[in-house]
């Protein structure tokens, strides 16, 4: 099937809007053809991932620079995911001069094209929705899986899980292919998962293992409908981030949270019961056997929002100074708020290392053989692949472990 082009897309492909837009749209059209898309959709916003030098190396840097130096400019507002280090504290990440300069080149090229350097994986948490007036039904091209699931499931935006280069091409051309989550009928769930409430309710670590369980069995491209009682924003964020990490899921339908109505007389074609004890025993298997042994505690994957930061502060304050290395990643926008900035300062004075612009997963920090405790299933998933031994537990347990002598 060939991809239908509107008049403007034809102009772009004919080179009438310049080399960069034509190249970018060519890529989008080719991918659309390979997927069997019937046409293109105009996007209102892009979120570009794959910008850490650790992840993309020289090949990625060259691609971004090639577009930037050819005069490419983003056709739509485009925000940017975390990079390899905190711009104000690069020393924490042991980056050498070469790494530092290469990462800065990536940033400069993105800035030149018009990128909004939020350097956060939570565009939904840092004012982007309001700033760019994104509304239910808007088509966007986002390239960060936790944000993609959040966008489709909570904000009612339409986006597939774009790889970093595809989000970049979409930002330059202003189009993506009409496929997957951009098509209304693909957003209607077919399978309903009914989740039993754990004895003491959910926490974010249990929400992560719930996502792992669903991602392990859900094979359809349509979103799972999940009846679950996730009472805090943190639990929802960790659930979506884990869904994005453990599977290919781009959206989940949560009654009461997802803004789109189900079709009249909707009925699932299958119902699946998820028992709480299975989740609890999976979490128990991921908890540290001896929390004293932990080398590093990590939270803020996805980047920690204001509500979670306050919760962390109350917990740390209740135990006093932390004794273990304890890293938290936040978006830099937190520091623009005086009240939150003072909380960050207090956390630092209590021994917590607070970093912005980056995270442990996309930084070049060497973590092999370290024993890491986190409350994020997504962090567990990726840090394990960097050679660390990673354990999972809710935030309260992270803070309790942080005061134990090793
Ligand atoms: Fe964000 Fe890094 Fe986690 S980019 S979602 S904090 S892996």
Short mmCIF file of C-alpha atoms and ligand atoms in Angstrom, two decimals:
data_model
loop_
_atom_site.label_atom_id
_atom_site.label_comp_id
_atom_site.label_asym_id
_atom_site.label_seq_id
_atom_site.Cartn_x
_atom_site.Cartn_y
_atom_site.Cartn_z
CA UNK A 1 0.00 0.00 0.00
CA UNK A 2 1.38 3.40 -0.78
CA UNK A 3 1.25 6.24 1.70
CA UNK A 4 -1.17 8.99 0.67
CA UNK A 5 0.45 12.46 0.69
CA UNK A 6 -1.30 15.80 1.06
CA UNK A 7 -0.22 18.74 -1.14
CA UNK A 8 2.20 20.14 1.43
CA UNK A 9 3.85 16.76 2.01
CA UNK A 10 4.29 16.48 -1.77
CA UNK A 11 5.97 19.89 -1.84
CA UNK A 12 8.31 18.79 0.93
CA UNK A 13 9.22 15.56 -0.84
CA UNK A 14 9.85 17.50 -4.06
CA UNK A 15 12.48 19.46 -2.17
CA UNK A 16 10.55 22.75 -2.31
CA UNK A 17 10.92 23.17 1.47
CA UNK A 18 14.62 22.35 1.52
CA UNK A 19 16.86 19.32 1.75
CA UNK A 20 16.38 18.58 5.46
CA UNK A 21 12.59 18.44 5.46
CA UNK A 22 12.61 16.31 2.31
CA UNK A 23 15.07 13.82 3.83
CA UNK A 24 13.19 13.68 7.10
CA UNK A 25 9.85 13.10 5.41
CA UNK A 26 11.35 10.47 3.12
CA UNK A 27 12.28 8.47 6.22
CA UNK A 28 8.79 8.86 7.69
CA UNK A 29 7.17 7.78 4.42
CA UNK A 30 9.48 4.76 4.07
CA UNK A 31 8.72 3.57 7.59
CA UNK A 32 5.01 4.20 6.96
CA UNK A 33 5.17 2.10 3.80
CA UNK A 34 6.95 -0.72 5.59
CA UNK A 35 4.23 -0.73 8.25
CA UNK A 36 1.40 -0.54 5.72
CA UNK A 37 0.23 2.95 6.75
CA UNK A 38 -2.25 4.53 4.34
CA UNK A 39 -1.20 8.12 4.91
CA UNK A 40 0.47 10.71 7.10
CA UNK A 41 -0.76 12.74 10.04
CA UNK A 42 0.39 16.24 10.94
CA UNK A 43 1.79 16.42 14.43
CA UNK A 44 1.55 19.24 16.94
CA UNK A 45 4.58 18.38 19.07
CA UNK A 46 7.54 15.99 19.23
CA UNK A 47 9.52 14.69 22.17
CA UNK A 48 12.97 13.57 21.09
CA UNK A 49 14.68 10.74 22.97
CA UNK A 50 18.01 9.08 22.18
CA UNK A 51 20.06 12.19 22.89
CA UNK A 52 22.55 10.90 25.45
CA UNK A 53 25.99 10.46 23.94
CA UNK A 54 26.18 7.16 25.86
CA UNK A 55 23.26 5.84 23.86
CA UNK A 56 23.83 7.25 20.38
CA UNK A 57 27.61 7.66 20.16
CA UNK A 58 29.28 9.32 17.20
CA UNK A 59 26.81 7.92 14.65
CA UNK A 60 23.89 9.62 16.41
CA UNK A 61 25.82 12.83 16.95
CA UNK A 62 26.73 12.92 13.24
CA UNK A 63 23.12 12.41 12.18
CA UNK A 64 21.82 15.21 14.42
CA UNK A 65 24.64 17.54 13.35
CA UNK A 66 24.12 16.77 9.68
CA UNK A 67 20.53 17.97 9.89
CA UNK A 68 21.33 20.94 12.07
CA UNK A 69 24.22 22.11 9.88
CA UNK A 70 22.12 21.77 6.74
CA UNK A 71 19.80 24.42 8.16
CA UNK A 72 17.06 22.08 9.43
CA UNK A 73 14.60 23.71 11.81
CA UNK A 74 11.87 21.90 13.71
CA UNK A 75 8.46 22.33 12.10
CA UNK A 76 6.70 21.84 15.44
CA UNK A 77 7.67 22.48 19.06
CA UNK A 78 10.06 19.73 20.12
CA UNK A 79 11.21 18.90 23.65
CA UNK A 80 14.30 16.87 24.47
CA UNK A 81 14.88 13.85 26.75
CA UNK A 82 17.68 13.48 29.35
CA UNK A 83 21.36 13.53 28.39
CA UNK A 84 24.45 11.81 29.82
CA UNK A 85 25.15 14.13 32.78
CA UNK A 86 23.89 16.99 34.88
CA UNK A 87 25.06 20.15 33.11
CA UNK A 88 25.88 21.80 36.44
CA UNK A 89 27.45 18.75 38.11
CA UNK A 90 29.21 16.78 35.35
CA UNK A 91 31.85 15.62 37.86
CA UNK A 92 29.30 13.28 39.49
CA UNK A 93 29.18 11.28 36.27
CA UNK A 94 32.93 10.93 35.69
CA UNK A 95 32.66 12.33 32.19
CA UNK A 96 35.92 13.06 30.45
CA UNK A 97 36.50 16.08 28.24
CA UNK A 98 35.73 14.19 25.03
CA UNK A 99 32.40 12.92 26.36
CA UNK A 100 31.51 16.35 27.74
CA UNK A 101 32.20 18.08 24.43
CA UNK A 102 30.38 15.50 22.31
CA UNK A 103 27.31 15.72 24.52
CA UNK A 104 27.42 19.52 24.30
CA UNK A 105 27.60 19.27 20.50
CA UNK A 106 24.45 17.14 20.48
CA UNK A 107 22.69 19.71 22.64
CA UNK A 108 23.88 22.64 20.56
CA UNK A 109 22.68 21.00 17.34
CA UNK A 110 19.26 20.34 18.88
CA UNK A 111 19.09 23.89 20.24
CA UNK A 112 19.94 25.29 16.81
CA UNK A 113 17.05 23.37 15.26
CA UNK A 114 14.72 24.90 17.84
CA UNK A 115 14.68 22.15 20.48
CA UNK A 116 13.25 22.99 23.88
CA UNK A 117 15.96 21.51 26.12
CA UNK A 118 13.83 20.37 29.04
CA UNK A 119 16.21 17.36 29.33
CA UNK A 120 13.51 15.36 31.06
CA UNK A 121 11.67 12.12 30.34
CA UNK A 122 8.50 13.48 31.95
CA UNK A 123 7.29 16.13 29.50
CA UNK A 124 3.83 15.56 31.00
CA UNK A 125 5.11 16.74 34.41
CA UNK A 126 7.08 19.86 33.52
CA UNK A 127 4.57 22.23 31.92
CA UNK A 128 4.97 21.07 28.31
CA UNK A 129 1.27 20.24 27.91
CA UNK A 130 0.26 23.76 28.93
CA UNK A 131 3.11 25.53 27.13
CA UNK A 132 2.33 23.93 23.79
CA UNK A 133 -1.43 23.75 24.36
CA UNK A 134 -1.64 19.98 23.81
CA UNK A 135 -5.17 18.67 24.05
CA UNK A 136 -7.04 15.37 23.94
CA UNK A 137 -7.02 14.10 20.37
CA UNK A 138 -3.84 15.93 19.30
CA UNK A 139 -1.34 13.90 17.29
CA UNK A 140 2.25 14.04 18.52
CA UNK A 141 5.44 12.02 17.99
CA UNK A 142 7.03 11.13 21.30
CA UNK A 143 10.11 9.01 21.68
CA UNK A 144 10.31 8.06 25.34
CA UNK A 145 8.30 4.97 26.23
CA UNK A 146 7.12 6.03 29.71
CA UNK A 147 5.96 9.36 28.31
CA UNK A 148 4.29 7.67 25.34
CA UNK A 149 2.17 5.45 27.60
CA UNK A 150 1.30 8.46 29.78
CA UNK A 151 0.43 10.59 26.74
CA UNK A 152 -1.95 8.03 25.23
CA UNK A 153 -3.45 6.73 28.47
CA UNK A 154 -3.90 9.86 30.59
CA UNK A 155 -3.64 12.87 28.29
CA UNK A 156 -5.55 11.44 25.34
CA UNK A 157 -2.75 12.44 22.96
CA UNK A 158 -2.09 10.16 20.00
CA UNK A 159 1.44 8.86 19.64
CA UNK A 160 3.25 5.69 18.76
CA UNK A 161 6.46 4.69 20.48
CA UNK A 162 8.86 6.48 18.22
CA UNK A 163 12.54 5.66 18.26
CA UNK A 164 14.78 8.69 18.82
CA UNK A 165 15.65 9.18 15.11
CA UNK A 166 12.00 8.89 14.05
CA UNK A 167 10.87 11.49 16.58
CA UNK A 168 13.64 13.72 15.21
CA UNK A 169 12.45 13.20 11.62
CA UNK A 170 8.87 13.86 12.69
CA UNK A 171 9.94 17.09 14.42
CA UNK A 172 11.74 18.28 11.29
CA UNK A 173 9.06 17.29 8.78
CA UNK A 174 6.01 17.97 10.98
CA UNK A 175 4.48 14.60 10.03
CA UNK A 176 4.31 11.04 11.20
CA UNK A 177 2.73 7.99 9.56
CA UNK A 178 -0.92 7.22 10.20
CA UNK A 179 -0.54 3.99 12.07
CA UNK A 180 -1.05 2.34 15.46
CA UNK A 181 -2.20 4.74 18.17
CA UNK A 182 -3.06 7.47 15.62
CA UNK A 183 -6.01 5.36 14.41
CA UNK A 184 -9.10 5.52 16.61
CA UNK A 185 -10.13 1.85 16.39
CA UNK A 186 -6.64 0.73 17.46
CA UNK A 187 -7.14 2.62 20.73
CA UNK A 188 -10.13 0.52 21.77
CA UNK A 189 -9.15 -2.23 24.21
CA UNK A 190 -10.17 -5.82 23.61
CA UNK A 191 -8.88 -7.54 26.74
CA UNK A 192 -9.75 -6.55 30.28
CA UNK A 193 -7.40 -7.28 33.17
CA UNK A 194 -9.08 -7.24 36.55
CA UNK A 195 -6.46 -6.70 39.20
CA UNK A 196 -7.07 -7.84 42.75
CA UNK A 197 -6.11 -5.25 45.36
CA UNK A 198 -3.06 -6.35 47.40
CA UNK A 199 -3.66 -6.67 51.17
CA UNK A 200 -1.99 -3.36 51.92
CA UNK A 201 -2.93 -1.69 48.65
CA UNK A 202 -0.58 -0.88 45.81
CA UNK A 203 2.77 0.80 46.00
CA UNK A 204 4.94 1.83 43.06
CA UNK A 205 7.08 -1.32 43.17
CA UNK A 206 3.97 -3.52 43.00
CA UNK A 207 2.67 -1.32 40.18
CA UNK A 208 5.92 -2.09 38.34
CA UNK A 209 5.57 -5.84 38.72
CA UNK A 210 1.92 -5.61 37.70
CA UNK A 211 3.08 -3.96 34.47
CA UNK A 212 5.66 -6.71 33.98
CA UNK A 213 2.92 -9.35 34.38
CA UNK A 214 0.61 -7.66 31.88
CA UNK A 215 3.38 -6.94 29.37
CA UNK A 216 4.35 -10.61 29.56
CA UNK A 217 0.96 -11.86 28.37
CA UNK A 218 -0.60 -9.02 26.39
CA UNK A 219 0.16 -9.67 22.74
CA UNK A 220 -2.40 -7.50 20.96
CA UNK A 221 -1.56 -4.08 19.57
CA UNK A 222 -4.76 -2.67 21.02
CA UNK A 223 -4.29 -1.39 24.59
CA UNK A 224 -5.05 -3.58 27.58
CA UNK A 225 -7.90 -2.31 29.74
CA UNK A 226 -6.68 -2.54 33.31
CA UNK A 227 -9.06 -2.28 36.26
CA UNK A 228 -6.70 -1.33 39.02
CA UNK A 229 -6.67 1.01 41.95
CA UNK A 230 -3.46 3.06 41.65
CA UNK A 231 -4.00 5.81 44.17
CA UNK A 232 -0.88 7.94 43.71
CA UNK A 233 0.65 9.66 40.74
CA UNK A 234 3.92 7.87 41.51
CA UNK A 235 2.25 4.47 41.16
CA UNK A 236 0.77 5.46 37.81
CA UNK A 237 4.11 6.77 36.53
CA UNK A 238 5.95 3.63 37.62
CA UNK A 239 3.23 1.41 36.13
CA UNK A 240 3.48 3.13 32.75
CA UNK A 241 7.28 3.24 32.78
CA UNK A 242 7.39 -0.49 33.53
CA UNK A 243 4.86 -1.24 30.78
CA UNK A 244 7.09 0.63 28.37
CA UNK A 245 10.22 -1.19 29.54
CA UNK A 246 8.92 -4.75 29.84
CA UNK A 247 6.82 -4.75 26.69
CA UNK A 248 5.83 -3.01 23.52
CA UNK A 249 2.73 -1.41 24.94
CA UNK A 250 2.06 2.21 23.93
CA UNK A 251 -1.20 2.75 25.78
CA UNK A 252 -3.26 1.22 28.53
CA UNK A 253 -6.86 1.98 29.22
CA UNK A 254 -7.57 2.63 32.89
CA UNK A 255 -11.24 3.32 33.66
CA UNK A 256 -11.52 6.61 35.53
CA UNK A 257 -8.16 7.82 34.27
CA UNK A 258 -8.18 7.46 30.50
CA UNK A 259 -10.21 10.37 29.11
CA UNK A 260 -11.61 8.70 25.99
CA UNK A 261 -15.03 7.07 26.33
CA UNK A 262 -15.34 3.41 25.39
CA UNK A 263 -17.70 2.69 22.49
CA UNK A 264 -21.37 2.15 23.47
CA UNK A 265 -22.02 -1.44 24.53
CA UNK A 266 -18.30 -2.17 24.70
CA UNK A 267 -17.53 -5.64 26.00
CA UNK A 268 -14.13 -7.28 26.32
CA UNK A 269 -13.48 -10.31 24.18
CA UNK A 270 -11.59 -11.80 27.12
CA UNK A 271 -11.25 -11.12 30.84
CA UNK A 272 -8.09 -11.95 32.76
CA UNK A 273 -7.92 -11.98 36.55
CA UNK A 274 -4.62 -10.88 38.09
CA UNK A 275 -4.21 -12.19 41.61
CA UNK A 276 -2.51 -10.03 44.19
CA UNK A 277 -0.43 -12.82 45.74
CA UNK A 278 1.34 -13.40 42.39
CA UNK A 279 2.39 -9.75 42.32
CA UNK A 280 3.41 -9.80 45.98
CA UNK A 281 5.52 -12.91 45.58
CA UNK A 282 7.19 -11.53 42.45
CA UNK A 283 8.04 -8.36 44.35
CA UNK A 284 9.38 -10.42 47.27
CA UNK A 285 11.69 -12.20 44.84
CA UNK A 286 13.08 -8.85 43.71
CA UNK A 287 13.55 -7.37 47.21
CA UNK A 288 17.07 -7.34 48.63
CA UNK A 289 17.77 -10.27 50.94
CA UNK A 290 19.98 -8.08 53.07
CA UNK A 291 19.38 -4.32 52.63
CA UNK A 292 22.61 -3.62 54.57
CA UNK A 293 24.54 -4.90 51.55
CA UNK A 294 23.20 -2.31 49.12
CA UNK A 295 25.86 -0.06 47.52
CA UNK A 296 23.61 2.52 45.91
CA UNK A 297 20.00 3.62 46.21
CA UNK A 298 18.34 5.18 43.20
CA UNK A 299 14.99 6.83 42.64
CA UNK A 300 13.59 9.27 40.09
CA UNK A 301 13.07 7.00 37.09
CA UNK A 302 11.01 8.45 35.45
CA UNK A 303 12.17 11.85 36.68
CA UNK A 304 10.71 12.67 40.06
CA UNK A 305 7.86 15.18 40.13
CA UNK A 306 6.98 17.69 42.86
CA UNK A 307 4.59 15.38 44.72
CA UNK A 308 7.12 12.54 44.87
CA UNK A 309 9.91 14.88 45.88
CA UNK A 310 7.88 16.09 48.84
CA UNK A 311 7.16 12.51 49.85
CA UNK A 312 10.84 11.63 49.62
CA UNK A 313 11.74 14.65 51.71
CA UNK A 314 9.31 13.72 54.50
CA UNK A 315 10.66 10.16 54.54
CA UNK A 316 14.33 11.18 54.59
CA UNK A 317 13.69 13.82 57.23
CA UNK A 318 12.06 11.19 59.43
CA UNK A 319 15.24 9.05 59.46
CA UNK A 320 17.86 11.81 59.51
CA UNK A 321 20.95 11.79 57.32
CA UNK A 322 21.30 8.96 54.80
CA UNK A 323 24.40 6.80 55.17
CA UNK A 324 24.48 5.14 51.78
CA UNK A 325 25.00 6.67 48.37
CA UNK A 326 21.49 7.82 47.44
CA UNK A 327 20.81 9.35 44.02
CA UNK A 328 17.60 11.03 42.88
CA UNK A 329 16.99 12.26 39.33
CA UNK A 330 14.67 15.20 38.80
CA UNK A 331 13.74 17.51 35.93
CA UNK A 332 15.50 20.88 36.08
CA UNK A 333 12.10 22.61 36.16
CA UNK A 334 11.85 21.59 39.85
CA UNK A 335 14.69 24.01 40.57
CA UNK A 336 12.72 26.94 39.09
CA UNK A 337 10.26 26.69 41.98
CA UNK A 338 11.65 28.34 45.12
CA UNK A 339 9.81 26.06 47.52
CA UNK A 340 10.93 22.91 45.70
CA UNK A 341 14.47 24.26 45.35
CA UNK A 342 14.68 24.62 49.11
CA UNK A 343 13.53 21.01 49.49
CA UNK A 344 16.26 19.91 47.07
CA UNK A 345 18.78 21.88 49.17
CA UNK A 346 17.53 20.20 52.34
CA UNK A 347 17.71 16.76 50.76
CA UNK A 348 21.28 17.52 49.74
CA UNK A 349 22.12 18.55 53.28
CA UNK A 350 20.70 15.20 54.45
CA UNK A 351 23.17 13.37 52.22
CA UNK A 352 21.02 12.77 49.12
CA UNK A 353 22.62 13.40 45.72
CA UNK A 354 20.05 15.19 43.58
CA UNK A 355 20.77 15.34 39.85
CA UNK A 356 18.91 16.89 36.94
CA UNK A 357 19.12 16.57 33.13
CA UNK A 358 20.06 12.89 33.30
CA UNK A 359 19.54 9.55 35.01
CA UNK A 360 21.61 6.49 35.90
CA UNK A 361 20.40 4.60 32.84
CA UNK A 362 21.48 7.12 30.19
CA UNK A 363 24.61 8.34 31.99
CA UNK A 364 28.07 6.83 31.38
CA UNK A 365 28.49 5.86 35.05
CA UNK A 366 30.02 2.41 35.44
CA UNK A 367 27.66 0.30 37.54
CA UNK A 368 28.90 -3.25 36.97
CA UNK A 369 28.56 -5.48 40.00
CA UNK A 370 27.10 -2.71 42.16
CA UNK A 371 24.14 -3.69 44.28
CA UNK A 372 21.47 -1.10 43.56
CA UNK A 373 18.11 -0.70 45.25
CA UNK A 374 15.40 1.23 43.39
CA UNK A 375 11.65 1.72 43.49
CA UNK A 376 11.47 1.79 39.68
CA UNK A 377 10.89 -1.40 37.73
CA UNK A 378 12.11 0.42 34.62
CA UNK A 379 15.40 1.30 36.34
CA UNK A 380 15.72 -2.31 37.50
CA UNK A 381 15.15 -3.51 33.95
CA UNK A 382 17.78 -1.29 32.34
CA UNK A 383 20.39 -1.09 35.11
CA UNK A 384 20.45 -4.90 35.27
CA UNK A 385 21.46 -4.78 31.61
CA UNK A 386 24.37 -2.53 32.57
CA UNK A 387 25.74 -5.27 34.78
CA UNK A 388 24.40 -4.12 38.16
CA UNK A 389 22.58 -6.39 40.59
CA UNK A 390 19.34 -4.49 41.04
CA UNK A 391 16.62 -4.91 43.65
CA UNK A 392 13.14 -3.44 43.85
CA UNK A 393 11.18 -2.03 46.81
CA UNK A 394 8.90 0.95 47.51
CA UNK A 395 10.31 4.34 48.48
CA UNK A 396 9.87 3.87 52.26
CA UNK A 397 12.08 0.78 52.12
CA UNK A 398 14.69 2.64 50.06
CA UNK A 399 14.89 5.29 52.76
CA UNK A 400 15.09 2.71 55.55
CA UNK A 401 17.88 0.88 53.71
CA UNK A 402 19.71 4.17 53.28
CA UNK A 403 20.37 4.50 57.01
CA UNK A 404 21.68 0.97 57.53
CA UNK A 405 25.42 0.57 58.04
CA UNK A 406 26.97 -1.60 55.31
FE1 LIG B 1 13.75 8.69 32.44
FE2 LIG B 1 16.10 7.61 32.54
FE3 LIG B 1 14.06 6.36 33.57
S1 LIG B 1 15.31 8.76 30.87
S2 LIG B 1 12.32 6.99 32.36
S3 LIG B 1 14.89 8.30 34.29
S4 LIG B 1 15.59 5.46 32.26
#
